[in-house]
Short mmCIF file of C-alpha atoms in Angstrom, two decimals:
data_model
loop_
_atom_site.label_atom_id
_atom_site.label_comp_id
_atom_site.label_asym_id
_atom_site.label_seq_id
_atom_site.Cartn_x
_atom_site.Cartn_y
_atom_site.Cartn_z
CA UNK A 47 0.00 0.00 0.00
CA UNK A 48 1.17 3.59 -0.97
CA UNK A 49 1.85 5.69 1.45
CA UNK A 50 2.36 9.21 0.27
CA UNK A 51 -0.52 11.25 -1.33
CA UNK A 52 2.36 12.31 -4.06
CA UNK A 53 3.30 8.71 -4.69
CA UNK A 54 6.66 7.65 -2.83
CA UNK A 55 8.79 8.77 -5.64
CA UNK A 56 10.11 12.69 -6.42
CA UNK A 57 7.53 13.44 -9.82
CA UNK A 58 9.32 14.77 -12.62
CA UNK A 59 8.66 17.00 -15.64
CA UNK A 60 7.81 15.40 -19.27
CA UNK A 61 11.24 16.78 -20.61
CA UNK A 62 11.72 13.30 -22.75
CA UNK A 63 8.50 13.14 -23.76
CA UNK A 64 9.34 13.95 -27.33
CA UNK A 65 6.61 13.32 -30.77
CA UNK A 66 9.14 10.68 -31.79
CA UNK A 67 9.29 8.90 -28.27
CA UNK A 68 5.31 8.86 -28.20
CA UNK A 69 5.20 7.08 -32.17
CA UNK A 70 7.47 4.89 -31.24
CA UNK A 71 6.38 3.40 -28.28
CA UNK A 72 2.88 2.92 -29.60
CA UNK A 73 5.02 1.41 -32.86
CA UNK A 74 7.14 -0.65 -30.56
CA UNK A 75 3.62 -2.46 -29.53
CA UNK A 76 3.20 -3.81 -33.24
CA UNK A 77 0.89 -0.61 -34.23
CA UNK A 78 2.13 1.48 -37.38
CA UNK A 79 1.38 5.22 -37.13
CA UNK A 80 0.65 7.26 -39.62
CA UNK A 81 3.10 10.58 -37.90
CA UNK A 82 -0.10 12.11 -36.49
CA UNK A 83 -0.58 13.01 -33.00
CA UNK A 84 -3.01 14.95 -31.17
CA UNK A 85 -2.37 16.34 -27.43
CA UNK A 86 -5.56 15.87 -25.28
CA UNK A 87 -6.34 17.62 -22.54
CA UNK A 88 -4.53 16.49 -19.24
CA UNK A 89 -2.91 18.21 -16.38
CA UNK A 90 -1.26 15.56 -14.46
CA UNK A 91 -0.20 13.20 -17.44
CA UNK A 92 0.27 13.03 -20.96
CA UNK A 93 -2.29 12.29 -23.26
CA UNK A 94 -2.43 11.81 -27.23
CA UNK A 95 -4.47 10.55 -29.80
CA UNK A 96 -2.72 8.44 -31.99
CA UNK A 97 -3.49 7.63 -35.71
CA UNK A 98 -2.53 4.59 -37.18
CA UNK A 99 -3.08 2.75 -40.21
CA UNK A 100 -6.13 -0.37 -39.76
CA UNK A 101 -8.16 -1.89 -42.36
CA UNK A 102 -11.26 -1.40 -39.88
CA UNK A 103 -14.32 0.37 -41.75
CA UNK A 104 -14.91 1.71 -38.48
CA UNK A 105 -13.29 5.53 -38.40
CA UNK A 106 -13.03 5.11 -34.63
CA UNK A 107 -10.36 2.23 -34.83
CA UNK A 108 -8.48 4.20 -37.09
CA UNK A 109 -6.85 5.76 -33.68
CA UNK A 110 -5.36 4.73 -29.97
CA UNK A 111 -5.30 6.77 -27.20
CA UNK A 112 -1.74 6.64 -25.70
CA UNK A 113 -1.50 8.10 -22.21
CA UNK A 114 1.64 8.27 -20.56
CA UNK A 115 1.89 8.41 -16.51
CA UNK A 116 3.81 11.33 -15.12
CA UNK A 117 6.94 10.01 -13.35
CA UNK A 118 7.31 9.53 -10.18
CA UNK A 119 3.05 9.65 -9.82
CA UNK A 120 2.55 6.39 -9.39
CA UNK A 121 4.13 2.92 -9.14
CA UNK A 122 4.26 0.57 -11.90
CA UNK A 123 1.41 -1.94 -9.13
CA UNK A 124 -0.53 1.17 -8.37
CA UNK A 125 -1.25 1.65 -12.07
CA UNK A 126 -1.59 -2.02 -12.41
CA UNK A 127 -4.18 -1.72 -9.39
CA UNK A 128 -6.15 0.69 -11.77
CA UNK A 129 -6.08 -1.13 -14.72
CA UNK A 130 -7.37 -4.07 -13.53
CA UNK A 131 -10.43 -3.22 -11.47
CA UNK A 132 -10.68 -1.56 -15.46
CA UNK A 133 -10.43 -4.82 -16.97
CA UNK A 134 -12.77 -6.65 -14.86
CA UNK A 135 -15.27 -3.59 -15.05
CA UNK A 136 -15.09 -4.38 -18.70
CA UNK A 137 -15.35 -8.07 -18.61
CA UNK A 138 -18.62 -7.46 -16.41
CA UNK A 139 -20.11 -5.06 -19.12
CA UNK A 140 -19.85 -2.10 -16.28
CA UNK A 141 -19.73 0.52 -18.92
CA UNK A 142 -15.55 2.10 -18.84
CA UNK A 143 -12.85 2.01 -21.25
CA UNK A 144 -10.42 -0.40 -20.57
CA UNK A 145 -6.43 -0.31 -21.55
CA UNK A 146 -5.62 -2.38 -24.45
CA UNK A 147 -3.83 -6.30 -23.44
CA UNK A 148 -0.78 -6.81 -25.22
CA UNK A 149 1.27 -9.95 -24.71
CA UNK A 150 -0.87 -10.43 -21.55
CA UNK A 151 0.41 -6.51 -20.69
CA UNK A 152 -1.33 -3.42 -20.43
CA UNK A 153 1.20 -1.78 -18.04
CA UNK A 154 4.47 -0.95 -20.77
CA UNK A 155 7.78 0.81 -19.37
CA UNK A 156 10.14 3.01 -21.85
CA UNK A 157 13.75 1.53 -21.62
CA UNK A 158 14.94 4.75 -22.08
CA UNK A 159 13.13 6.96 -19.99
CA UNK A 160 11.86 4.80 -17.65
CA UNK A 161 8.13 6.19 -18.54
CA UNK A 162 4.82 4.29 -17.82
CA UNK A 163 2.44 3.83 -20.66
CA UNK A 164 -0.22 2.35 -21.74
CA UNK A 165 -2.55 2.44 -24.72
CA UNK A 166 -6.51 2.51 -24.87
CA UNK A 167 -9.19 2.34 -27.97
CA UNK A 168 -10.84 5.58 -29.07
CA UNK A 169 -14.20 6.05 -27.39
CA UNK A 170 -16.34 8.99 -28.16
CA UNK A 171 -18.91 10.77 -26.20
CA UNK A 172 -20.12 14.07 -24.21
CA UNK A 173 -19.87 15.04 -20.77
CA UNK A 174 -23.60 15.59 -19.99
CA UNK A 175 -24.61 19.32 -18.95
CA UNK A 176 -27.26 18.39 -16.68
CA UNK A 177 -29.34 15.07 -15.88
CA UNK A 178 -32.90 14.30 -16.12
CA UNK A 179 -34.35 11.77 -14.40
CA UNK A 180 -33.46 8.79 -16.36
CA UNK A 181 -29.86 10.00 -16.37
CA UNK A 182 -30.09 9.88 -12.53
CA UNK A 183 -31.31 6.40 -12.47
CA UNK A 184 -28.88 5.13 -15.19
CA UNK A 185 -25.92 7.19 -13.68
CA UNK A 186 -27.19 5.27 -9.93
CA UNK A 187 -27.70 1.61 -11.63
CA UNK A 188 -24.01 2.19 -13.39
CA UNK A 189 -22.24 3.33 -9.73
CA UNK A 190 -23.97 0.14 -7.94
CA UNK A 191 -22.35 -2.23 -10.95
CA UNK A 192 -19.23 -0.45 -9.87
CA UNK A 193 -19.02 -0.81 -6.28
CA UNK A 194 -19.99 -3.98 -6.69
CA UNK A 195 -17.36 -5.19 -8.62
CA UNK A 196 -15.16 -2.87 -6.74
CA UNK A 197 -15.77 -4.77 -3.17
CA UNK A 198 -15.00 -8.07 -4.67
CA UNK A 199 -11.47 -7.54 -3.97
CA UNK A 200 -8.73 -4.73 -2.56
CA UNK A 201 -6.70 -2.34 -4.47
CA UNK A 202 -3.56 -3.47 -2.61
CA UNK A 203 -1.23 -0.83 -3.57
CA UNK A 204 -3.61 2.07 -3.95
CA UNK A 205 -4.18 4.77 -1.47
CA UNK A 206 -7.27 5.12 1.21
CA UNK A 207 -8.94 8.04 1.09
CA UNK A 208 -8.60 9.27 4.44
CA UNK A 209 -8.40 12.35 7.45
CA UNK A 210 -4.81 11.09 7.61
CA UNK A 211 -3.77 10.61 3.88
CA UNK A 212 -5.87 13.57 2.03
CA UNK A 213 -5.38 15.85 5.15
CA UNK A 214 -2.66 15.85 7.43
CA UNK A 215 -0.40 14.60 4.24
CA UNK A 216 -0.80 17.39 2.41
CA UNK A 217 -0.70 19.76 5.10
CA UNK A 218 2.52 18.47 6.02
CA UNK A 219 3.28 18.95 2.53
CA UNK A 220 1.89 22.64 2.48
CA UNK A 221 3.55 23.42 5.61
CA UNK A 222 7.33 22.24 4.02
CA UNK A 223 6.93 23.62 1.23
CA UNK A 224 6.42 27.72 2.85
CA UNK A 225 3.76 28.47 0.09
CA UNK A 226 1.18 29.47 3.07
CA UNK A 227 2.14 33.17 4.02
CA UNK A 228 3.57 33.13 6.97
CA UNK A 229 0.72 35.56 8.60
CA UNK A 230 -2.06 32.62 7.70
CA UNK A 231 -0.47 29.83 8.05
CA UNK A 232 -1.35 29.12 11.62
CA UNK A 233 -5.22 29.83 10.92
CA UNK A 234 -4.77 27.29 7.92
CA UNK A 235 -2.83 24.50 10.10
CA UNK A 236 -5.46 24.85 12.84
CA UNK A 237 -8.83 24.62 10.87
CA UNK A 238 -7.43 21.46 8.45
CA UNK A 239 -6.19 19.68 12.03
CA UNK A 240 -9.94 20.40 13.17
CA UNK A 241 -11.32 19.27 10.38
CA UNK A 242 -9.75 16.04 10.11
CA UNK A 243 -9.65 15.41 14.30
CA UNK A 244 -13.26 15.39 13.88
CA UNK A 245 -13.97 13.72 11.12
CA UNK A 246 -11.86 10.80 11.52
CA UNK A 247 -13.78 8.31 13.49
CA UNK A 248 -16.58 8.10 11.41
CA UNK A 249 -14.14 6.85 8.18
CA UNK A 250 -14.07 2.94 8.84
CA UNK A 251 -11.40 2.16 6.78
CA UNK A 252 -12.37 -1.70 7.25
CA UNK A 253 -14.96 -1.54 5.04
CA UNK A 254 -13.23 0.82 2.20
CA UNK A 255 -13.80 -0.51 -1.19
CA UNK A 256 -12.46 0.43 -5.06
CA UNK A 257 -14.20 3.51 -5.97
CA UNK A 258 -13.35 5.37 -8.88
CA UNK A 259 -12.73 8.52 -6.44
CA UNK A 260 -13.26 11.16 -9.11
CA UNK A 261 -16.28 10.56 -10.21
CA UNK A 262 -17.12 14.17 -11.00
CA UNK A 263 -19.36 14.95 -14.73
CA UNK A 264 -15.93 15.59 -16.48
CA UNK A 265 -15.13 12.11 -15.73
CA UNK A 266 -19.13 11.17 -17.04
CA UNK A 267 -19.60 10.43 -21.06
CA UNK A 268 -22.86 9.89 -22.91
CA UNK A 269 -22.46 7.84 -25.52
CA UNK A 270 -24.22 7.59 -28.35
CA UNK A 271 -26.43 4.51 -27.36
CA UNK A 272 -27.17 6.90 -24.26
CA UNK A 273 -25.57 5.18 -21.95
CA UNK A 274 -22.82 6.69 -19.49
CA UNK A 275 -19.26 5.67 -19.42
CA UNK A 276 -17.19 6.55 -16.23
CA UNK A 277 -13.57 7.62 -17.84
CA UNK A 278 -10.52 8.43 -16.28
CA UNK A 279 -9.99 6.15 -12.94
CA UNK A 280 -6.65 7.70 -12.47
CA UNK A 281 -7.36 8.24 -8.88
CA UNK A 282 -9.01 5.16 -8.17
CA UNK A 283 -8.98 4.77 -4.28
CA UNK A 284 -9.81 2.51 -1.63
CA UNK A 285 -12.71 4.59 0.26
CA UNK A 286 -16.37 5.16 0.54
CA UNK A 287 -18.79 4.32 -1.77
CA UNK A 288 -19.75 7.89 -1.38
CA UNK A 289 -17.61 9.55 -2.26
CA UNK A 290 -18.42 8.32 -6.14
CA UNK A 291 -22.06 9.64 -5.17
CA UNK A 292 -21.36 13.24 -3.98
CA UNK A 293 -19.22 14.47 -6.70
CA UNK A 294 -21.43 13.18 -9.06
CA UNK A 295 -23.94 15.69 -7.35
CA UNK A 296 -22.32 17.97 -5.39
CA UNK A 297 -24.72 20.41 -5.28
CA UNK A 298 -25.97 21.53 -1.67
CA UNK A 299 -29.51 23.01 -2.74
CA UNK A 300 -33.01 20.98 -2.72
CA UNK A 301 -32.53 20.52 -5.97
CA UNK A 302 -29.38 18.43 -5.53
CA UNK A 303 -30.92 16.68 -3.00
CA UNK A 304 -33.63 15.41 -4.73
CA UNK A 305 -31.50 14.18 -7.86
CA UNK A 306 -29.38 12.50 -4.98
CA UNK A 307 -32.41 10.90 -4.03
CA UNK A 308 -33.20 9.64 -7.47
CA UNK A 309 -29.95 8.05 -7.67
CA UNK A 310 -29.46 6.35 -5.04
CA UNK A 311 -33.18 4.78 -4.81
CA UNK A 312 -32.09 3.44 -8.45
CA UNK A 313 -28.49 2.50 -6.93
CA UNK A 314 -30.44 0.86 -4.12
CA UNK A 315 -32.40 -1.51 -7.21
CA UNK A 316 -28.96 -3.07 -7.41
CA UNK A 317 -27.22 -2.78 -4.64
CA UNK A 318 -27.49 -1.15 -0.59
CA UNK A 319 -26.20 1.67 0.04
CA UNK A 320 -24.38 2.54 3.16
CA UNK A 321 -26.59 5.31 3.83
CA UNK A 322 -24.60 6.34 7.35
CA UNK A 323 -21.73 7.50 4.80
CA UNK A 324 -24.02 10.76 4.00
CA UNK A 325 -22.22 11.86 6.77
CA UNK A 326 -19.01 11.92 5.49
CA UNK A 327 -20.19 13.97 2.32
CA UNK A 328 -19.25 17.43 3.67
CA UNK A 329 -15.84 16.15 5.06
CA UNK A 330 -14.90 14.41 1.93
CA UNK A 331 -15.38 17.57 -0.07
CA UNK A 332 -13.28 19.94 2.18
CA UNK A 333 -10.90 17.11 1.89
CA UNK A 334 -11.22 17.25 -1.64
CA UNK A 335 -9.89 21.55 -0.99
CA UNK A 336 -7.05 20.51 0.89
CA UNK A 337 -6.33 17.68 -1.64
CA UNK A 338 -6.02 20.47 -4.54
CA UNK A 339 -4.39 23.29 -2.55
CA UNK A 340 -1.52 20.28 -2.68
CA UNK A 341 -2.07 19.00 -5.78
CA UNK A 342 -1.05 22.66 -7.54
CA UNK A 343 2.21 23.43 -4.75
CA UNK A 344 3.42 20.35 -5.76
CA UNK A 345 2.97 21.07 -9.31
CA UNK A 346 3.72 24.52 -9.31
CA UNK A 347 7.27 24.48 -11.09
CA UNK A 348 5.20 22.28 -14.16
CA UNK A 349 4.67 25.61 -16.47
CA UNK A 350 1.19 24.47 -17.35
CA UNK A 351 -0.09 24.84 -13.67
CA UNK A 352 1.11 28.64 -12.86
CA UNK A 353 -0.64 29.24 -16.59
CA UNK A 354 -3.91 27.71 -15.28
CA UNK A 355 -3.89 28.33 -11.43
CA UNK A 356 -2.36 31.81 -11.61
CA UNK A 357 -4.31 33.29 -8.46
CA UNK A 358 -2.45 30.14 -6.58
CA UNK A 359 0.37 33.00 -5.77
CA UNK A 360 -1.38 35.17 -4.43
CA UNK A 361 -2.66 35.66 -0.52
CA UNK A 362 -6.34 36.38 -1.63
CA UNK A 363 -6.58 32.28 -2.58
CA UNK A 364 -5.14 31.25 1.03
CA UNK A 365 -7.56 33.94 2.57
CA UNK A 366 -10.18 32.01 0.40
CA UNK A 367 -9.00 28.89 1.38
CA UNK A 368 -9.41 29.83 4.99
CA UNK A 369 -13.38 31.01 4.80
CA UNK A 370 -14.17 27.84 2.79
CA UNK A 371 -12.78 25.51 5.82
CA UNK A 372 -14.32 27.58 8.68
CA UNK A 373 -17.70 27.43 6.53
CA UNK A 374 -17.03 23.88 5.78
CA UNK A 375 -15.90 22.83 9.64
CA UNK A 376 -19.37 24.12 10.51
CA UNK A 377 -21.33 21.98 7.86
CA UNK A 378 -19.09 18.91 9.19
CA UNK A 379 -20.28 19.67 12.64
CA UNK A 380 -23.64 20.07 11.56
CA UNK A 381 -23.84 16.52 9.25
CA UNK A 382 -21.81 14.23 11.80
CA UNK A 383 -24.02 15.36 14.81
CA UNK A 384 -27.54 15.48 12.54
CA UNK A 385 -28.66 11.73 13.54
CA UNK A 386 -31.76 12.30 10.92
CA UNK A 387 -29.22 13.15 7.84
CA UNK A 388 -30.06 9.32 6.41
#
């Protein structure tokens, strides 16, 4: 089992990522490209669609995706760990994309640069702007085939979701790295040690399952049968079941509540629900702040992070950061003492 947030390894930049290096490690695989690659949008790795030459009448197989880990991230088992709750996802028709098998492989290592890779078939489809009702119940059904297949076994190298790991961890890491000024940083270490102090007993890590643990809409397709694929399980974790739930609708209002409802009465057709984890929704989420205040410092010298996250430098996000906690410490209090919340 991990035991850093970070991964246990320094990460590095993509300096040897180069065109040629990405062709030919999808060539080295037995594919021939046709010279054409396409950068897709990822911050923390590298992705690219590939075209290469198939006799397929289907456009779609006319291209890989290639998506290469950024070093350091993870370990070689971790992303094994990912791939295959993938593969048996796949193999029980849970709607996700799983990484091509090659030689019995879908975990491949550059020689030269050490880089993890691996390689997965072109899947269109939309992130949905909003859900109607049968959305809900599809997008509930589609979580409960998950967790299912996700409790059958442990991720044995992959990380808990946890007080400990996704708060005190990165604080730590915060703290080190001096990027807190100095004037809040007290205020900052107090509220995030409150937060987790609190929360902790009610996470019982005994029953953690795999959960895709970013199950956000960006991370939600439609396809063009209308049914939803969950993409990008890069930080699958051992945790909650709902955690998958809230950030699929993380909305607060009455509105949110009621689509919550709807999709967990249709989860509930498949599968029960935990429903004492609603408790945990409001300290997952400010878990989920202190989890990307770290996530940016320790990406900060990457070039494409100070273009995207350029208010991280300044005081106003820390002072920011600071309201959200103290508004979010007293929804915690709030949901772990409101015995009527399930």
């Amino acid at each position: 089992m991990a035991t850093q947030t970070w991964g246990d390894k320094e990460t590095q930049f993509f300096y040897e990522l180069s065109p040629e290096k990405i062709l030919s490690c999808v060539e080295s695989l037995g594919f021939k490209t046709t010279g054409r690659a396409m950068v897709l949008n990822s911050m923390e790795n590298r992705v690219y669609e590939i075209e290469i030459y198939s006799d397929s009448p289907n456009p779609s197989e006319h291209f890989l995706i290639s998506k290469f880990y950024r070093p350091g991230r993870w370990s070689k088992e971790q992303i094994q760990d990912e791939h295959d709750f993938l593969l048996e996802l796949d193999e029980s028709e849970v709607p996700v994309i799983a990484p091509l098998v090659i030689d019995g492989q879908s975990v491949f290592t550059d020689e030269v640069s050490g880089l993890y890779y691996c390689l997965f078939p072109k899947k269109g489809g939309r992130a949905p702007d909003e859900m109607n009702i049968d959305d809900l119940e599809i997008l509930g059904r589609t979580l409960a085939r998950l967790h299912t297949i996700g409790a059958s076994k442990k991720a044995e190298h992959r990380l808990k979701i946890t007080p400990q790991v996704y708060g005190r961890q990165n604080l730590n890491y915060l703290l080190n790295a001096k990027v807190i000024p100095s004037h809040l940083e007290k205020t900052y270490n107090d509220l995030v040690l409150e937060v987790c102090n609190i929360s902790e007993p009610y996470f019982n890590e005994e029953k953690f399952i795999r959960i895709h643990g970013d199950c956000h809409l960006g991370n939600i397709i439609r396809r063009g049968d209308a049914s939803f694929h969950l993409i990008d399980l890069d930080d699958m974790v051992m945790g909650p079941e709902v955690q998958d739930i809230w950030l699929s609708i993380p909305g607060v209002d009455q509105y949110a509540l009621q689509d919550r409802a709807i999709l967990l009465e249709a989860y509930e057709s498949m599968r029960p629900f935990p429903r004492e984890q609603l408790k945990l929704i409001e300290s997952l989420r400010t878990l989920r702040f202190i989890h990307f205040s770290a996530w940016i410092s320790k990406r900060w010298e990457d070039p494409a992070f100070k273009l995207h996250f350029p208010q991280f430098a300044e005081h106003h996000y820390w002072e920011i950061q600071i309201q959200d906690l103290r508004s979010q410490l007293e929804l915690i209090n709030n949901s772990l003492n409101n015995q009527y919340l399930y």
